[in-house]
Short mmCIF file of C-alpha atoms in Angstrom, two decimals:
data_model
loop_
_atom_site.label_atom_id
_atom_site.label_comp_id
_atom_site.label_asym_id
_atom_site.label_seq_id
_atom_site.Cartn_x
_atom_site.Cartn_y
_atom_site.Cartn_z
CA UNK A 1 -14.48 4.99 4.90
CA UNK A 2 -11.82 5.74 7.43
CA UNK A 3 -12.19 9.66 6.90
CA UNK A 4 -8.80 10.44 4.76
CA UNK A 5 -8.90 13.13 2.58
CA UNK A 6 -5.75 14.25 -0.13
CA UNK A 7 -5.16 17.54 -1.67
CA UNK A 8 -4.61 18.39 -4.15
CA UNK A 9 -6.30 15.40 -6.64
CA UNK A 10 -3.77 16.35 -9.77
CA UNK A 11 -1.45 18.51 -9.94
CA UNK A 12 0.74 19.29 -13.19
CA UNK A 13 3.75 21.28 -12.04
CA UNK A 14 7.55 21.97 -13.02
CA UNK A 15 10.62 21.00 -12.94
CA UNK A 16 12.31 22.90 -9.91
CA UNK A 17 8.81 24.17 -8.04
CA UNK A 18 8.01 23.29 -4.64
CA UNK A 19 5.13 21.36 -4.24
CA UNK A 20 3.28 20.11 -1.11
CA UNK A 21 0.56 17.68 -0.86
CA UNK A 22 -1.77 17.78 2.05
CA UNK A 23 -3.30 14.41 3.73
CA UNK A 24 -5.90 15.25 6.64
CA UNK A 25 -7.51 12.72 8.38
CA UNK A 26 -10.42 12.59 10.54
CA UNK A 27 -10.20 10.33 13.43
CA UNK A 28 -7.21 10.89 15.13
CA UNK A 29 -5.54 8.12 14.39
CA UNK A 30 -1.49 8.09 15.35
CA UNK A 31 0.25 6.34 12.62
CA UNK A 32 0.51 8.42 9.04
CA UNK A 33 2.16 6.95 5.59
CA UNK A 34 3.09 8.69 2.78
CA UNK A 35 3.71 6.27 0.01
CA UNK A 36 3.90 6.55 -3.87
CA UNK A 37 3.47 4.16 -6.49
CA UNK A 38 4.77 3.60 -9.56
CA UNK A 39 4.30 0.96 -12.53
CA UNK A 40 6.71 -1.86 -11.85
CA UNK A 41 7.28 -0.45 -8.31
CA UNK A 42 4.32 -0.95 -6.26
CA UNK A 43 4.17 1.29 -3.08
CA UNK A 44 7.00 2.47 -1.33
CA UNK A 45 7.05 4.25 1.76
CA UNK A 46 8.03 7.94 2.09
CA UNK A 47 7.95 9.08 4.94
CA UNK A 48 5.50 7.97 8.16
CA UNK A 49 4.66 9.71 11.12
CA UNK A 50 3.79 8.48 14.71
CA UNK A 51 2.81 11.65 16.24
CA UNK A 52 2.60 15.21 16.38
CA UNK A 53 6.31 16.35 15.33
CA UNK A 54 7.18 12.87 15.44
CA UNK A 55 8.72 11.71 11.74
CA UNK A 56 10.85 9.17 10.06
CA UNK A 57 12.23 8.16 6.90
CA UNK A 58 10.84 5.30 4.74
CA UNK A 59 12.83 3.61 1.50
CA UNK A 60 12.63 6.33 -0.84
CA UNK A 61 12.72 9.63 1.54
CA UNK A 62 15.55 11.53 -0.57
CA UNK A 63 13.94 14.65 -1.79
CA UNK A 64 10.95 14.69 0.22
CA UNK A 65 10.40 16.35 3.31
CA UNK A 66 7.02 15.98 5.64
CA UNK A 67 5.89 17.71 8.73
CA UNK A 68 2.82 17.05 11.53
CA UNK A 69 1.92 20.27 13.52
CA UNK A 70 -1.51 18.69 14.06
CA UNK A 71 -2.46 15.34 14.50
CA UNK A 72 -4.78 15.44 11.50
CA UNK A 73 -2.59 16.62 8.91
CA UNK A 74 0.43 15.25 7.16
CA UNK A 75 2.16 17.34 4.77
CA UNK A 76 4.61 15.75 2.36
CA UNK A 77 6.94 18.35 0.90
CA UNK A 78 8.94 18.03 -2.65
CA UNK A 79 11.06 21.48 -2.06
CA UNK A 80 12.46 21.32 -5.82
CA UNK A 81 10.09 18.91 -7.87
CA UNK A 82 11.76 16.64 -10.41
CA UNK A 83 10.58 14.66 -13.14
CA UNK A 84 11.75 11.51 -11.22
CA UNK A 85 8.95 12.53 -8.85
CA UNK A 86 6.10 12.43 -11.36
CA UNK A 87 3.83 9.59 -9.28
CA UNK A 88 0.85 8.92 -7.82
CA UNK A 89 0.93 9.68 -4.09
CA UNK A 90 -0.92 8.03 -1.20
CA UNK A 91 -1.68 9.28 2.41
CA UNK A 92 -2.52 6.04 5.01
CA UNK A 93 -3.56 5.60 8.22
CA UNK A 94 -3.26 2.92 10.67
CA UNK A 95 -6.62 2.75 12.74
CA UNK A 96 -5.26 -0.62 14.67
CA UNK A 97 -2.62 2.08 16.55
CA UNK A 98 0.60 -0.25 15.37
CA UNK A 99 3.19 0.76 13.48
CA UNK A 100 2.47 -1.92 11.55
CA UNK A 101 -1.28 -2.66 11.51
CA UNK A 102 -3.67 -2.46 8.55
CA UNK A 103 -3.14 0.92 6.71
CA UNK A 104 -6.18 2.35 5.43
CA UNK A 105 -5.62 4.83 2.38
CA UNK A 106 -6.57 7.77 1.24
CA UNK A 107 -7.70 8.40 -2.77
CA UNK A 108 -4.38 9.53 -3.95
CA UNK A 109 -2.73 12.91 -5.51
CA UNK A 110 -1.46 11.93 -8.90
CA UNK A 111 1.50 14.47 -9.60
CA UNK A 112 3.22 15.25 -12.80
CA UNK A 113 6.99 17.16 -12.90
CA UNK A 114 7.38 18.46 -16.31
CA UNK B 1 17.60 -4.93 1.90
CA UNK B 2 13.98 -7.19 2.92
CA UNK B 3 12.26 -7.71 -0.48
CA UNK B 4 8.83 -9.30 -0.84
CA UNK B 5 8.54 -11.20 -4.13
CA UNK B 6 5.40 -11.45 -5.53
CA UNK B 7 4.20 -13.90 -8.57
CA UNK B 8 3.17 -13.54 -11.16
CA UNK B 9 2.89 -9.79 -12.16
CA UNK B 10 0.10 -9.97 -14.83
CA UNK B 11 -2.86 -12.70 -14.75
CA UNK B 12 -5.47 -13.12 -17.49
CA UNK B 13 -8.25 -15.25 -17.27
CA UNK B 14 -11.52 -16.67 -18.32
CA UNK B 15 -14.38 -16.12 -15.98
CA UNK B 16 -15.17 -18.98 -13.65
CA UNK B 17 -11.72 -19.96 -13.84
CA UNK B 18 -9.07 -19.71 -10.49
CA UNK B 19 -6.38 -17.14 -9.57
CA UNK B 20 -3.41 -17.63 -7.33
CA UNK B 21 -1.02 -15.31 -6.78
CA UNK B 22 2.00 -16.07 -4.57
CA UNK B 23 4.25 -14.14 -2.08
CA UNK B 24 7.93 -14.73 -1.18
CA UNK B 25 10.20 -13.34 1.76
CA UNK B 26 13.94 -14.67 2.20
CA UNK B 27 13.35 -13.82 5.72
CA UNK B 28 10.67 -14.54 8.24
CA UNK B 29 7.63 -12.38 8.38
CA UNK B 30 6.25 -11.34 11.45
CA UNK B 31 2.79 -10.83 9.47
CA UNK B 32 1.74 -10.64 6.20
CA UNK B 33 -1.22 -8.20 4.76
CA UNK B 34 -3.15 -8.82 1.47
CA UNK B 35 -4.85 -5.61 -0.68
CA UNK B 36 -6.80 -5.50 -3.47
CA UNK B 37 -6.57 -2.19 -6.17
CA UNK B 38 -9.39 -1.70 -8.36
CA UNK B 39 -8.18 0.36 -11.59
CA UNK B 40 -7.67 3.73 -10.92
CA UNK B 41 -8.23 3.31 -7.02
CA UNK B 42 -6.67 3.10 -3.98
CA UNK B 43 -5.07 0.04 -2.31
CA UNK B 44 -7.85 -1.01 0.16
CA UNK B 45 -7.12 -3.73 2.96
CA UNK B 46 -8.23 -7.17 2.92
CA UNK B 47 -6.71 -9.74 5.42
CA UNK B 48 -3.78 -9.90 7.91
CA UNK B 49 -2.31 -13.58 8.83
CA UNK B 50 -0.09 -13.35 11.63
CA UNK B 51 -0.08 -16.93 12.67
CA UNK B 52 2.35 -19.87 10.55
CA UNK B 53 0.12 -22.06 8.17
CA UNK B 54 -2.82 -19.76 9.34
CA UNK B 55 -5.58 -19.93 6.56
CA UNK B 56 -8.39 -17.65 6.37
CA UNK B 57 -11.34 -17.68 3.97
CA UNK B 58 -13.06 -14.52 2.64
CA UNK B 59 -15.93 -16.08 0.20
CA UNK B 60 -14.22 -16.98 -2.67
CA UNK B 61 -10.94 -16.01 -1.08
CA UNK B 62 -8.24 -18.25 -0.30
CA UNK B 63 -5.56 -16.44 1.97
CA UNK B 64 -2.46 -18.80 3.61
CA UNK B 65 0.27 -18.16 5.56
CA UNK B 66 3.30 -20.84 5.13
CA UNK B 67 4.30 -22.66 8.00
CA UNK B 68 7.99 -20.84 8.27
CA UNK B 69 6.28 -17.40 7.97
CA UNK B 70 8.14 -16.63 4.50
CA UNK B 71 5.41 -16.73 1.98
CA UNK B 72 1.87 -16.38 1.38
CA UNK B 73 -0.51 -16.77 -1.14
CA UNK B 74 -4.07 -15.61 -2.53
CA UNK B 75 -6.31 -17.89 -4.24
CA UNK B 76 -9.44 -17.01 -5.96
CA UNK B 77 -12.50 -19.90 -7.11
CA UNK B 78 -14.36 -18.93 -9.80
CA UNK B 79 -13.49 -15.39 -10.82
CA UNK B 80 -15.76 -13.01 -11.86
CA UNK B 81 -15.48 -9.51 -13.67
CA UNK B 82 -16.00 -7.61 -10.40
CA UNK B 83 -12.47 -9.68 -9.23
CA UNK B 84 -10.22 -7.23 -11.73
CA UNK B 85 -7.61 -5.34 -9.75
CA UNK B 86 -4.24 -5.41 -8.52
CA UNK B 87 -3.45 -7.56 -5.57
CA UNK B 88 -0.49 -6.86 -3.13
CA UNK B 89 0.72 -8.84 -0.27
CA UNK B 90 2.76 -6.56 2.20
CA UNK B 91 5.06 -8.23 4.64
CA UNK B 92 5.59 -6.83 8.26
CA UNK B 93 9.04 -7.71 9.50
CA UNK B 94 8.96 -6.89 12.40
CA UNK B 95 10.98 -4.17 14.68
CA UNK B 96 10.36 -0.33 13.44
CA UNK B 97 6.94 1.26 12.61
CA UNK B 98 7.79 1.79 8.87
CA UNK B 99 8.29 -1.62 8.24
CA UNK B 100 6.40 -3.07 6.08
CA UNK B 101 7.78 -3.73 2.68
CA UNK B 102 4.74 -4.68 -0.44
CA UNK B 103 5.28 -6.76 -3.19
CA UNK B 104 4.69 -5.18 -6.73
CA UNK B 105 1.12 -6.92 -7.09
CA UNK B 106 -0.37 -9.37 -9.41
CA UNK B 107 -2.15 -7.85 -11.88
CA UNK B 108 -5.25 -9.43 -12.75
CA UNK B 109 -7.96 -9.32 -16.26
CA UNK B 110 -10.68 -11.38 -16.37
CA UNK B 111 -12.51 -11.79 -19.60
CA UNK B 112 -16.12 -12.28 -19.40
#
């Protein structure tokens, strides 16, 4: 198991609430993902991060926001949730230390906007 | 943008029978990743090819990387029930850390 954990599991929120999910890891590992997947979509990146502080914007960043202040967290960030956003999420790591390496991921947080 | 095509999106078959499914970039790969999704899991990591016509062999896994680095494709001998899962290749392109775009899986049954 390569030692990624998500919080929360589920969460059923509302349209217009803030919602954060939390992805902690615990090996130190660089290189954080935050995907989500959808049917007919398959995973799209997020956001990924290659350091403390260090961020960037994947395919589908627009109303999500992220933040490292530690190496072993990841925070993904929906400031105003909308039903567009109802998805499972998934936090990944990349052991191999590329930005491009295997990505190892965690058990996902499956969110629904109502 | 880079799109990875990926064929077919559903597969059903009998046990004991093959499985292919096949990958397809309009531009050259730099690598390509494979990942299996049992239902209600999480993607987990089976193979990267990095070299062109590389072919690897995981049991009854097939994996094979094209000679111009633009597609791929999984095969499977003689499925069995424990197969079942969503497969996705994921193509690295190259340049930025966020690269690497996935296909939108094969989705595979397999009736005992």
């Amino acid at each position: 198991d390569a030692g990624i954990t998500q919080s929360p599991r589920h969460k059923v929120t509302e349209t217009g609430t803030p919602v954060t999910l939390r992805c902690h890891q615990t090996e130190n590992h660089r290189y954080m993902y935050w995907y989500r997947q959808d049917p007919g979509h398959g995973l799209r990146l997020i956001h990924y991060s290659y350091g403390v502080k260090d961020t960037d914007k994947g395919e589908v960043s627009d109303g999500y926001s992220v933040s490292r202040s530690k190496t072993e967290d990841f925070l993904l960030t929906l400031e105003s949730a909308t039903s567009s956003q109802t998805s499972v999420y998934f936090c990944a790591i990349s052991p191999s230390g590329r930005g491009n390496g295997e990505l190892f991921f965690g058990e996902g947080s499956r969110l629904t906007v109502l | 943008g880079q799109q990875v095509m990926q064929i077919p999106q559903y597969q059903h078959v009998q046990e004991g029978e093959d499985f292919t499914t096949y990958c397809n970039s309009s531009t050259t790969l730099s690598n390509i990743q494979w990942y299996k999704q049992r239902p209600g899991g999480h993607p987990v990591f089976l193979i990267q090819l990095v070299k062109s016509g590389e072919v690897k062999k995981q049991k009854r896994l097939t994996f094979q990387f094209g000679e111009a680095k633009k597609n791929s494709s999984l095969h499977i001998t003689a499925t069995q029930t424990t197969d079942v899962g969503t497969y996705f290749c994921a193509g690295d392109y190259g340049g930025s850390q966020g690269n690497l775009i996935f296909g939108k899986g094969t989705k595979l049954s397999v009736k005992p």
